[in-house]
Coordinates of C-alpha atoms in Angstrom, one line a residue:
Chain A
M1 CA 89.0 100.2 144.3
G2 CA 92.4 100.8 142.8
A3 CA 94.8 98.2 141.5
M4 CA 96.9 96.6 144.2
T5 CA 100.2 94.7 144.5
I6 CA 100.2 91.3 146.1
T7 CA 101.5 92.8 149.3
E8 CA 98.7 95.4 149.5
K9 CA 96.1 92.7 148.8
I10 CA 97.4 90.5 151.7
L11 CA 97.5 93.5 154.1
A12 CA 94.0 94.6 153.0
K13 CA 92.8 91.1 153.9
G14 CA 94.6 91.2 157.2
A15 CA 93.0 94.5 158.1
K16 CA 89.5 93.4 156.8
L17 CA 89.6 96.3 154.3
K18 CA 88.5 96.3 150.6
S19 CA 91.7 98.0 149.6
V20 CA 94.8 99.7 151.1
K21 CA 97.5 102.0 149.6
P22 CA 101.1 102.8 150.5
G23 CA 101.3 105.0 153.6
D24 CA 98.0 103.8 155.1
L25 CA 98.3 102.9 158.8
I26 CA 96.3 99.7 159.4
N27 CA 95.6 97.3 162.3
S28 CA 96.0 93.8 161.0
K29 CA 95.3 90.3 162.4
V30 CA 98.4 88.1 162.6
D31 CA 98.3 84.5 161.3
I32 CA 101.6 83.5 162.9
A33 CA 103.7 85.2 165.6
L34 CA 107.2 83.8 165.9
A35 CA 110.1 84.2 168.4
N36 CA 113.4 82.5 169.1
D37 CA 115.6 82.0 172.2
I38 CA 117.1 85.4 171.9
T39 CA 114.0 87.5 171.4
A40 CA 111.3 85.4 173.2
P41 CA 112.6 85.9 176.7
I42 CA 112.0 89.7 176.5
A43 CA 108.6 89.1 174.9
I44 CA 107.6 86.6 177.6
K45 CA 108.7 89.0 180.4
E46 CA 106.6 91.7 178.9
F47 CA 103.7 89.4 178.3
Y48 CA 103.5 88.7 182.1
A49 CA 104.4 92.3 183.0
V50 CA 101.1 93.6 181.4
G51 CA 99.2 91.0 183.3
A52 CA 98.4 88.8 180.3
K53 CA 97.4 85.2 181.2
K54 CA 97.0 83.4 177.8
V55 CA 98.3 83.8 174.3
F56 CA 95.7 84.8 171.7
N57 CA 95.9 81.3 170.0
R58 CA 98.3 78.6 171.1
K59 CA 98.4 77.2 167.5
R60 CA 99.6 80.5 166.1
V61 CA 102.3 81.5 168.5
V62 CA 105.5 79.7 167.4
L63 CA 108.6 79.4 169.6
V64 CA 111.9 78.0 168.1
P65 CA 115.0 78.0 170.3
D66 CA 117.5 77.8 167.4
H67 CA 120.2 80.5 168.0
Y68 CA 122.1 79.3 171.1
T69 CA 121.1 75.6 170.8
P70 CA 122.5 73.1 171.7
N71 CA 122.9 75.5 174.7
K72 CA 126.4 76.9 174.7
D73 CA 126.6 78.0 178.3
V74 CA 124.6 78.5 181.5
K75 CA 123.2 81.8 180.4
S76 CA 121.9 80.6 177.1
A77 CA 120.5 77.5 178.8
E78 CA 118.5 79.8 181.2
Q79 CA 117.1 81.7 178.2
C80 CA 116.0 78.5 176.5
K81 CA 114.4 77.4 179.8
I82 CA 112.2 80.5 179.8
L83 CA 110.8 79.5 176.4
R84 CA 110.4 75.9 177.4
D85 CA 108.5 76.7 180.6
F86 CA 106.3 79.3 178.8
A87 CA 105.6 76.8 175.9
H88 CA 104.5 74.1 178.3
E89 CA 102.4 76.5 180.4
Q90 CA 100.7 77.9 177.4
K91 CA 100.5 74.5 175.6
I92 CA 102.1 76.0 172.5
T93 CA 101.5 73.7 169.5
H94 CA 104.6 74.8 167.5
Y95 CA 107.3 74.7 170.1
Y96 CA 110.4 72.7 168.9
D97 CA 113.0 71.5 171.3
A98 CA 116.0 69.0 171.4
G99 CA 116.0 66.7 168.3
E100 CA 113.0 68.5 166.8
V101 CA 114.4 71.9 166.6
G102 CA 115.7 73.5 163.4
V103 CA 116.6 76.9 162.1
E104 CA 113.3 78.7 162.3
H105 CA 113.0 80.0 158.8
A106 CA 113.8 76.7 157.3
L107 CA 111.6 74.8 159.8
L108 CA 108.3 76.7 159.6
P109 CA 107.8 76.4 155.8
E110 CA 108.9 72.7 155.9
K111 CA 106.4 72.0 158.7
G112 CA 103.6 73.8 156.9
V113 CA 103.2 76.3 159.7
V114 CA 103.2 79.2 157.3
V115 CA 101.0 79.1 154.2
A116 CA 100.5 81.4 151.2
G117 CA 98.4 84.5 152.0
D118 CA 99.5 84.6 155.7
I119 CA 100.5 87.6 157.6
V120 CA 103.5 86.7 159.7
I121 CA 105.5 88.7 162.2
G122 CA 108.6 87.3 163.8
A123 CA 111.0 88.7 166.4
D124 CA 113.8 87.8 164.0
S125 CA 114.8 90.0 161.1
H126 CA 114.9 87.1 158.6
T127 CA 111.2 86.5 159.0
C128 CA 110.9 88.0 155.6
T129 CA 111.8 84.5 154.2
Y130 CA 108.2 83.4 154.0
G131 CA 107.5 85.9 151.1
A132 CA 108.7 83.0 149.0
L133 CA 105.5 81.2 149.9
G134 CA 103.4 84.2 148.9
A135 CA 102.9 85.4 152.5
F136 CA 103.5 88.9 153.9
S137 CA 106.1 88.4 156.6
T138 CA 108.3 90.8 158.4
G139 CA 110.6 91.1 161.4
V140 CA 109.7 93.0 164.5
G141 CA 111.1 93.5 168.0
S142 CA 110.2 91.6 171.1
T143 CA 107.8 94.2 172.3
D144 CA 105.7 94.2 169.1
L145 CA 105.8 90.5 169.3
A146 CA 104.6 90.5 172.9
A147 CA 101.7 92.7 172.1
A148 CA 100.7 90.4 169.2
M149 CA 101.0 87.3 171.5
V150 CA 98.3 88.9 173.6
T151 CA 96.1 90.5 171.0
G152 CA 96.7 88.5 167.8
E153 CA 97.0 91.9 166.1
V154 CA 99.7 94.3 165.0
W155 CA 99.7 97.7 163.3
F156 CA 101.5 98.3 160.0
K157 CA 102.2 101.2 157.7
V158 CA 101.5 99.8 154.2
P159 CA 104.8 99.9 152.4
E160 CA 105.5 101.0 148.9
T161 CA 106.8 98.2 146.7
M162 CA 110.0 98.0 144.6
K163 CA 109.7 95.5 141.8
F164 CA 112.7 93.6 140.6
V165 CA 112.3 91.7 137.3
F166 CA 114.9 89.0 136.3
N167 CA 114.4 87.6 132.8
G168 CA 116.7 85.2 131.0
K169 CA 118.2 81.7 131.6
L170 CA 120.3 81.4 134.7
D171 CA 123.8 80.0 134.6
K172 CA 123.8 76.6 136.3
W173 CA 125.8 77.9 139.3
V174 CA 123.6 81.0 139.8
S175 CA 120.8 80.8 142.5
G176 CA 118.4 82.9 144.3
K177 CA 121.2 83.9 146.7
D178 CA 123.1 85.5 143.8
L179 CA 120.1 87.5 142.5
I180 CA 119.4 89.0 145.9
L181 CA 123.1 89.7 146.5
R182 CA 123.2 91.5 143.2
I183 CA 120.2 93.6 144.1
I184 CA 121.7 94.6 147.5
G185 CA 125.0 95.4 145.7
D186 CA 123.1 97.7 143.4
I187 CA 120.7 99.5 145.9
G188 CA 122.7 99.3 149.1
V189 CA 121.9 98.1 152.6
D190 CA 119.2 100.8 153.0
G191 CA 118.1 100.8 149.3
A192 CA 114.7 99.3 150.2
L193 CA 114.3 100.9 153.6
Y194 CA 110.6 100.7 154.8
R195 CA 109.6 99.1 151.4
A196 CA 108.3 95.8 150.2
M197 CA 110.4 94.0 147.5
E198 CA 108.7 92.0 144.8
F199 CA 110.7 89.5 142.8
T200 CA 109.4 88.4 139.4
G201 CA 110.4 87.4 135.9
S202 CA 111.2 84.1 134.1
A203 CA 114.5 83.6 136.0
V204 CA 112.7 83.9 139.4
S205 CA 110.0 81.5 138.2
S206 CA 112.7 79.0 137.3
L207 CA 114.0 79.0 140.9
S208 CA 113.2 76.1 143.2
M209 CA 111.3 76.9 146.4
D210 CA 114.5 76.5 148.4
S211 CA 116.2 79.1 146.2
R212 CA 113.3 81.4 146.4
M213 CA 113.4 81.3 150.2
S214 CA 117.1 82.3 150.2
M215 CA 116.2 85.2 148.0
C216 CA 113.4 86.5 150.1
N217 CA 115.4 85.8 153.3
M218 CA 117.8 88.6 152.5
A219 CA 115.3 91.4 151.7
I220 CA 116.1 92.8 155.1
E221 CA 119.8 93.2 154.1
A222 CA 118.6 95.9 151.7
G223 CA 116.6 97.4 154.6
G224 CA 113.3 96.0 153.1
K225 CA 110.2 95.4 155.2
S226 CA 109.4 92.3 153.3
G227 CA 110.3 90.3 150.1
I228 CA 107.7 88.4 148.1
I229 CA 107.3 86.2 145.1
T230 CA 103.9 85.6 143.5
P231 CA 102.8 82.0 144.0
D232 CA 102.8 79.7 141.0
A233 CA 102.4 76.0 140.4
K234 CA 105.6 75.2 142.4
T235 CA 104.5 77.3 145.3
K236 CA 101.0 75.6 145.3
K237 CA 102.6 72.1 145.2
Y238 CA 105.0 73.0 148.1
V239 CA 102.3 74.6 150.3
E240 CA 99.6 72.0 149.6
E241 CA 101.9 69.1 150.4
R242 CA 102.5 70.3 153.9
G243 CA 100.3 73.3 154.8
E244 CA 98.3 72.9 158.0
R245 CA 95.8 75.6 157.0
K246 CA 94.1 76.6 153.9
A247 CA 96.3 78.8 151.7
R248 CA 95.2 81.9 149.9
Y249 CA 96.9 82.8 146.7
Y250 CA 97.2 86.5 145.6
E251 CA 98.9 88.2 142.7
S252 CA 99.6 91.8 141.8
D253 CA 97.2 93.5 139.5
A254 CA 98.6 94.4 136.1
A255 CA 97.9 98.1 136.8
A256 CA 99.4 98.1 140.3
E257 CA 101.7 101.0 141.1
Y258 CA 105.3 100.5 142.1
F259 CA 107.8 102.8 143.7
S260 CA 110.3 101.5 141.2
V261 CA 110.7 98.7 138.6
T262 CA 114.2 97.4 137.9
E263 CA 115.0 94.9 135.2
Y264 CA 117.9 92.5 135.0
D265 CA 119.2 90.3 132.2
A266 CA 119.6 87.2 134.5
S267 CA 121.6 85.3 131.8
K268 CA 124.5 87.7 132.3
L269 CA 124.9 87.1 136.0
E270 CA 127.7 85.0 137.5
P271 CA 127.8 83.8 141.1
Q272 CA 128.1 86.8 143.5
V273 CA 130.3 87.3 146.5
A274 CA 129.7 90.0 149.2
F275 CA 133.0 91.3 150.5
P276 CA 133.6 92.5 154.1
H277 CA 131.9 94.2 156.0
L278 CA 128.5 94.8 154.4
P279 CA 126.2 92.7 152.2
E280 CA 126.2 95.6 149.7
N281 CA 129.9 95.1 148.8
T282 CA 128.9 92.6 146.1
R283 CA 131.1 91.6 143.2
G284 CA 131.1 88.8 140.7
V285 CA 133.1 85.7 141.9
S286 CA 135.5 86.3 139.0
E287 CA 136.6 89.5 140.8
A288 CA 137.5 87.6 144.0
K289 CA 141.2 86.9 143.3
N290 CA 143.5 85.0 145.6
I291 CA 141.3 85.4 148.8
K292 CA 142.6 82.7 151.0
L293 CA 140.2 81.2 153.6
D294 CA 140.5 79.7 157.1
Q295 CA 136.9 78.6 157.3
V296 CA 133.9 77.9 155.1
V297 CA 130.4 77.6 156.6
I298 CA 127.5 76.1 154.6
G299 CA 124.2 76.5 156.4
S300 CA 121.8 79.1 158.0
C301 CA 118.2 80.3 157.3
T302 CA 119.6 81.6 154.0
N303 CA 121.3 78.4 152.6
G304 CA 120.9 75.4 154.9
R305 CA 118.1 73.7 152.9
L306 CA 118.2 70.3 151.1
E307 CA 119.0 71.8 147.7
D308 CA 122.0 73.6 149.3
M309 CA 123.2 70.3 150.8
A310 CA 122.8 68.7 147.4
V311 CA 124.9 71.3 145.6
A312 CA 127.6 71.1 148.3
A313 CA 127.7 67.3 148.0
K314 CA 127.9 67.4 144.2
I315 CA 131.0 69.6 144.3
L316 CA 132.6 67.8 147.3
K317 CA 132.0 64.3 146.0
G318 CA 135.4 62.6 145.7
R319 CA 137.2 65.8 146.8
K320 CA 138.7 67.1 150.0
A321 CA 138.5 70.4 151.8
K322 CA 141.9 72.1 151.7
K323 CA 144.1 70.8 154.5
G324 CA 143.8 73.0 157.5
L325 CA 140.6 74.8 156.3
R326 CA 137.6 74.3 158.6
L327 CA 134.6 73.3 156.6
I328 CA 131.4 73.4 158.7
I329 CA 128.2 72.1 157.2
I330 CA 124.9 72.8 159.0
P331 CA 121.7 71.1 157.7
A332 CA 119.0 73.6 158.9
T333 CA 116.4 71.2 160.2
P334 CA 116.1 67.5 161.4
A335 CA 114.3 66.6 158.2
I336 CA 117.1 68.1 156.0
Y337 CA 119.6 66.3 158.2
E338 CA 117.9 63.0 157.8
A339 CA 117.4 63.4 154.0
S340 CA 121.1 64.4 153.7
M341 CA 122.1 61.3 155.5
K342 CA 119.8 59.0 153.4
K343 CA 121.0 60.5 150.1
G344 CA 124.6 59.9 151.0
Y345 CA 125.6 63.5 151.4
F346 CA 127.0 62.9 154.9
K347 CA 129.4 60.3 153.6
T348 CA 130.6 62.8 151.0
F349 CA 131.0 65.5 153.6
V350 CA 132.8 63.3 156.1
E351 CA 135.2 62.0 153.4
A352 CA 135.8 65.7 152.4
G353 CA 136.9 66.4 155.9
A354 CA 133.9 68.5 156.8
I355 CA 132.4 69.0 160.2
I356 CA 128.7 68.2 160.2
S357 CA 126.9 70.4 162.8
P358 CA 123.5 69.8 164.3
P359 CA 120.8 72.2 163.1
T360 CA 121.5 75.7 164.7
C361 CA 122.1 79.3 163.8
G362 CA 125.4 78.9 165.6
P363 CA 128.3 80.6 163.8
C364 CA 126.0 82.8 161.5
L365 CA 125.6 85.3 164.3
G366 CA 129.0 84.6 165.9
G367 CA 127.2 82.7 168.6
H368 CA 129.0 79.4 168.8
M369 CA 130.0 76.2 166.8
G370 CA 132.6 77.8 164.6
I371 CA 133.9 81.2 165.7
L372 CA 136.7 83.1 164.0
A373 CA 139.9 84.2 165.7
T374 CA 141.6 87.5 165.2
G375 CA 142.6 88.1 161.6
E376 CA 140.9 85.0 160.3
R377 CA 138.9 85.0 157.1
A378 CA 135.8 82.9 156.2
L379 CA 133.4 82.5 153.4
A380 CA 129.8 81.6 154.5
T381 CA 126.4 81.0 152.8
T382 CA 124.9 83.1 155.6
N383 CA 123.3 86.5 155.2
R384 CA 125.3 89.1 157.1
N385 CA 129.0 89.9 157.0
F386 CA 129.1 92.9 159.4
K387 CA 132.3 93.5 161.3
G388 CA 132.9 90.7 163.8
R389 CA 129.7 89.0 162.8
M390 CA 131.3 85.5 163.0
G391 CA 133.8 86.1 165.7
A392 CA 136.7 88.4 166.4
P393 CA 136.1 92.1 165.5
N394 CA 138.9 92.1 162.9
S395 CA 138.0 88.8 161.3
E396 CA 136.7 88.9 157.8
L397 CA 133.6 87.4 156.4
Y398 CA 132.6 86.9 152.8
L399 CA 129.1 85.7 151.6
S400 CA 128.2 83.5 148.7
N401 CA 126.0 80.7 147.5
P402 CA 126.7 77.0 148.5
A403 CA 128.3 76.0 145.2
V404 CA 130.9 78.8 145.5
A405 CA 131.4 78.0 149.2
A406 CA 132.0 74.2 148.6
A407 CA 134.4 74.9 145.7
S408 CA 136.2 77.5 147.7
A409 CA 136.6 75.0 150.6
V410 CA 138.3 72.6 148.2
L411 CA 140.8 75.1 146.8
G412 CA 141.2 77.0 150.1
K413 CA 140.5 80.3 148.4
I414 CA 137.4 82.0 146.9
T415 CA 136.7 80.5 143.6
H416 CA 134.1 79.8 140.8
P417 CA 132.6 76.3 141.1
D418 CA 133.9 75.5 137.6
A419 CA 137.5 76.0 138.8
V420 CA 137.3 72.7 140.8
K421 CA 138.6 70.0 138.5
Chain B
M1 CA 110.7 116.9 176.9
K2 CA 114.0 118.7 176.8
I3 CA 117.4 117.1 176.7
K4 CA 121.0 118.4 176.9
G5 CA 124.0 116.2 176.3
K6 CA 127.4 115.6 174.8
V7 CA 127.8 114.0 171.4
W8 CA 129.3 110.7 170.4
K9 CA 129.5 110.8 166.6
F10 CA 129.1 107.6 164.5
G11 CA 129.3 106.8 160.7
P12 CA 126.7 105.3 158.4
D13 CA 125.1 101.8 158.6
I14 CA 125.8 101.2 162.3
N15 CA 124.3 97.8 162.7
T16 CA 122.9 96.0 165.6
D17 CA 126.0 93.8 166.0
D18 CA 128.0 97.0 166.3
I19 CA 125.6 98.3 169.0
I20 CA 125.6 95.0 170.9
P21 CA 127.5 91.9 169.6
A22 CA 125.6 88.7 169.5
P23 CA 127.8 86.8 172.0
R24 CA 126.4 89.3 174.6
L25 CA 122.7 88.4 173.9
V26 CA 122.6 85.9 176.6
S27 CA 121.2 88.6 178.9
T28 CA 118.3 91.0 178.8
D29 CA 119.5 93.2 181.7
P30 CA 120.0 96.9 180.5
K31 CA 123.0 97.5 182.8
E32 CA 124.7 94.3 181.8
L33 CA 124.1 94.9 178.1
A34 CA 125.3 98.5 178.4
K35 CA 128.7 97.2 179.5
Y36 CA 129.2 95.9 176.0
C37 CA 127.5 98.6 174.0
F38 CA 129.7 99.4 170.9
E39 CA 132.3 97.0 172.3
Y40 CA 134.0 96.4 168.9
D41 CA 133.5 99.7 167.2
R42 CA 134.1 102.1 170.1
P43 CA 135.7 100.2 173.0
D44 CA 135.9 103.4 175.0
F45 CA 132.2 104.1 174.8
A46 CA 130.8 102.0 177.6
K47 CA 133.5 103.2 180.0
N48 CA 133.2 106.9 179.3
V49 CA 129.6 107.4 178.3
K50 CA 127.8 109.8 180.7
K51 CA 124.2 110.0 181.7
G52 CA 122.4 112.2 179.1
D53 CA 125.0 111.8 176.3
I54 CA 123.6 111.9 172.8
I55 CA 124.5 109.6 169.9
V56 CA 124.7 111.3 166.5
A57 CA 125.0 109.1 163.4
E58 CA 124.9 109.1 159.6
K59 CA 122.2 107.1 157.6
N60 CA 120.6 103.8 158.4
F61 CA 121.4 103.6 162.1
G62 CA 120.4 100.2 163.6
C63 CA 120.4 98.1 160.5
G64 CA 120.5 94.3 160.8
S65 CA 118.9 92.2 163.5
S66 CA 115.5 92.7 165.1
R67 CA 117.2 92.4 168.5
E68 CA 115.6 94.8 171.0
H69 CA 118.8 94.3 173.0
A70 CA 120.2 97.1 170.8
P71 CA 118.0 100.0 172.0
I72 CA 118.0 98.4 175.5
A73 CA 121.8 98.6 175.6
I74 CA 121.8 102.2 174.5
K75 CA 119.2 103.0 177.0
G76 CA 121.1 101.1 179.7
A77 CA 124.1 103.3 178.9
E78 CA 121.8 106.2 179.9
V79 CA 122.1 107.9 176.5
S80 CA 119.3 110.4 176.3
C81 CA 118.6 110.3 172.5
V82 CA 119.9 109.2 169.1
I83 CA 119.9 111.6 166.2
A84 CA 120.6 110.1 162.7
K85 CA 120.0 110.9 159.1
S86 CA 117.8 107.8 158.9
F87 CA 117.1 104.7 160.9
A88 CA 116.6 101.0 159.9
R89 CA 112.9 100.1 160.1
I90 CA 112.9 97.5 162.9
F91 CA 115.3 99.6 165.1
Y92 CA 113.0 102.6 164.7
R93 CA 110.0 100.8 166.0
N94 CA 111.9 99.0 168.7
S95 CA 113.4 102.2 170.0
F96 CA 110.0 103.8 170.7
N97 CA 108.7 100.6 172.0
M98 CA 111.6 100.5 174.5
G99 CA 111.2 104.2 175.4
L100 CA 114.4 105.4 173.7
L101 CA 114.0 108.8 172.0
I102 CA 115.3 108.9 168.4
L103 CA 115.2 111.8 165.9
E104 CA 115.8 112.1 162.2
S105 CA 117.7 115.2 160.9
E106 CA 120.2 115.3 158.1
E107 CA 121.2 118.9 158.8
A108 CA 121.8 118.4 162.5
V109 CA 124.0 115.4 161.8
D110 CA 126.0 117.3 159.2
G111 CA 126.4 120.2 161.7
T112 CA 127.6 118.2 164.6
S113 CA 131.0 117.0 165.6
E114 CA 132.2 114.5 168.2
G115 CA 132.2 116.2 171.7
D116 CA 129.8 119.0 170.8
T117 CA 127.0 119.7 173.3
L118 CA 123.4 119.6 171.9
S119 CA 120.1 120.6 173.4
V120 CA 117.0 118.9 172.0
D121 CA 113.3 119.7 172.3
A122 CA 111.5 116.5 171.3
A123 CA 108.1 118.2 171.0
T124 CA 109.2 120.9 168.5
G125 CA 112.1 118.9 166.9
K126 CA 114.4 121.9 167.6
I127 CA 118.1 120.9 168.0
K128 CA 120.6 123.5 169.2
N129 CA 124.3 122.9 168.9
L130 CA 125.5 124.8 172.0
T131 CA 129.1 124.4 170.9
T132 CA 128.7 126.0 167.4
K133 CA 125.6 128.1 168.3
K134 CA 123.7 126.7 165.3
E135 CA 120.1 125.5 165.2
Y136 CA 118.5 122.7 163.3
M137 CA 115.1 121.1 162.9
A138 CA 114.3 117.4 163.2
R139 CA 111.0 115.8 162.2
P140 CA 108.9 116.5 165.3
I141 CA 107.7 113.5 167.4
P142 CA 103.9 113.2 167.8
E143 CA 102.5 113.3 171.3
F144 CA 101.6 109.6 171.5
M145 CA 105.1 108.6 170.6
R146 CA 106.6 111.1 173.1
N147 CA 104.3 109.5 175.7
L148 CA 105.9 106.1 174.9
V149 CA 109.3 107.6 175.7
A150 CA 108.0 109.3 178.9
D151 CA 106.2 106.2 180.1
G152 CA 109.3 104.0 179.5
G153 CA 108.1 102.1 176.5
L154 CA 105.1 100.5 174.9
M155 CA 104.3 97.9 177.5
A156 CA 104.8 100.3 180.4
S157 CA 102.5 102.8 178.5
I158 CA 99.8 100.2 177.9
K159 CA 99.9 99.3 181.6
K160 CA 99.9 102.9 182.8
R161 CA 97.1 104.0 180.5
G162 CA 95.0 101.0 181.4
V163 CA 94.6 99.4 177.9
V164 CA 95.0 95.8 179.1

């Protein structure tokens, strides 16, 4: 049996094989199969079309209507109703509606639905987030998801792994978001196409769980199949406090083979900003000069967690968003919402002139709750800045971490957090 | 499986929001989605695309979201196949699952211009540019994947071939 990476070990377990190697085609069991209000309606239609009657396991199929909720119009309400009816009929354990719903990739880890060692597929490209828990997780389309809802299985090609090592002490304003933006800037939006990305090194170990999740969340923006961080004491504490199943912790063998190994001196990194219209257009924030903003959004499956709210509150405390700038803050789940309220962040946000949104994907995909007009420019803590992603086709979107976003909201232009006096 | 069609040429990293913008995802109907295919990037596409037309694009076609609405919209527009230098992973899988034929060939992309007419043989991977009279090879599509396209997608194929 050859040496394996953490990803290969998890996939071998899923396929009930002693070992796997890159390029192997395997049939694997699925621990969690996830869909949302955009992707589930197609999967549900296909589920019935093949004559299926019951999902493989009602505790393992997860449905989260988070994209167009609260429903923005009749059509989106109809789509959510398809999920609701299906969830009730199939007695789905993890179906979240109304005041229980949150942004899926923040909600599932928080609720303990995903644990270390899991194999997760989700009909949402940012399903790769759960690599931060030491799970193999990847995005699929509705059809693959429909098949897995019926069989509890999915086929994979075992990916090669690219290893990214960050050593050194991070600047206080640099987070997991900045590390992943730097990688995407270096390798491009297809730099990790078909491959797994493994993040390691002392700087990665120093990241909080929230920050590790934002890092793995954006593996897809480099074309990656998955992103993963080897579980450590922080992971175990997080998973064991909430996990509803027994976790399994894996790590890469010292002799495991990688497609590539790239090392970074993390101490030299400043906060990063992705310029329009691709996440690979990444530069240090010091290079963003005099970029005036109409809107700032802090939220999403990338950066809508409690730590992100805390950073925003720290910078906004006693300050105001620039007059006329629309600052929209979206706590990603009801628990994050409640904690933000109890910790006094909401008072800070309201006094800063921010709009506090209910948990939703909302403006991240240009859906609703903060859309840009023609020619407008925004900075967001979200994950994609494709042309027209947040609204009008010729609007402009920049991406950053929450500290840069909050500071930029105060000054009305993209700025380093230290520039806020 | 042989195809002939006129080329719509696209650049690199065409993402799923380019193919079908998120505000249009409130439907799953192919004809409805086709009306907004490339709405921002090529506003003339939906109006002028003809049955059998072929999309030819540079690298990483279909990057971004996992939305199956993207291949559904292209199929709804009655495009016969997409040829690119490379495809994003989820889009690649989704396309065959939806019964949309896609082929990878760097040389065919480099040798094709907007408005050219191509003929494509999916079984052999042979691509002929009938405008320039040049021939190229794509990676051939194995039979089981051609069957997915012929049957109209994975679920239709499962049903037809009696797996469930």
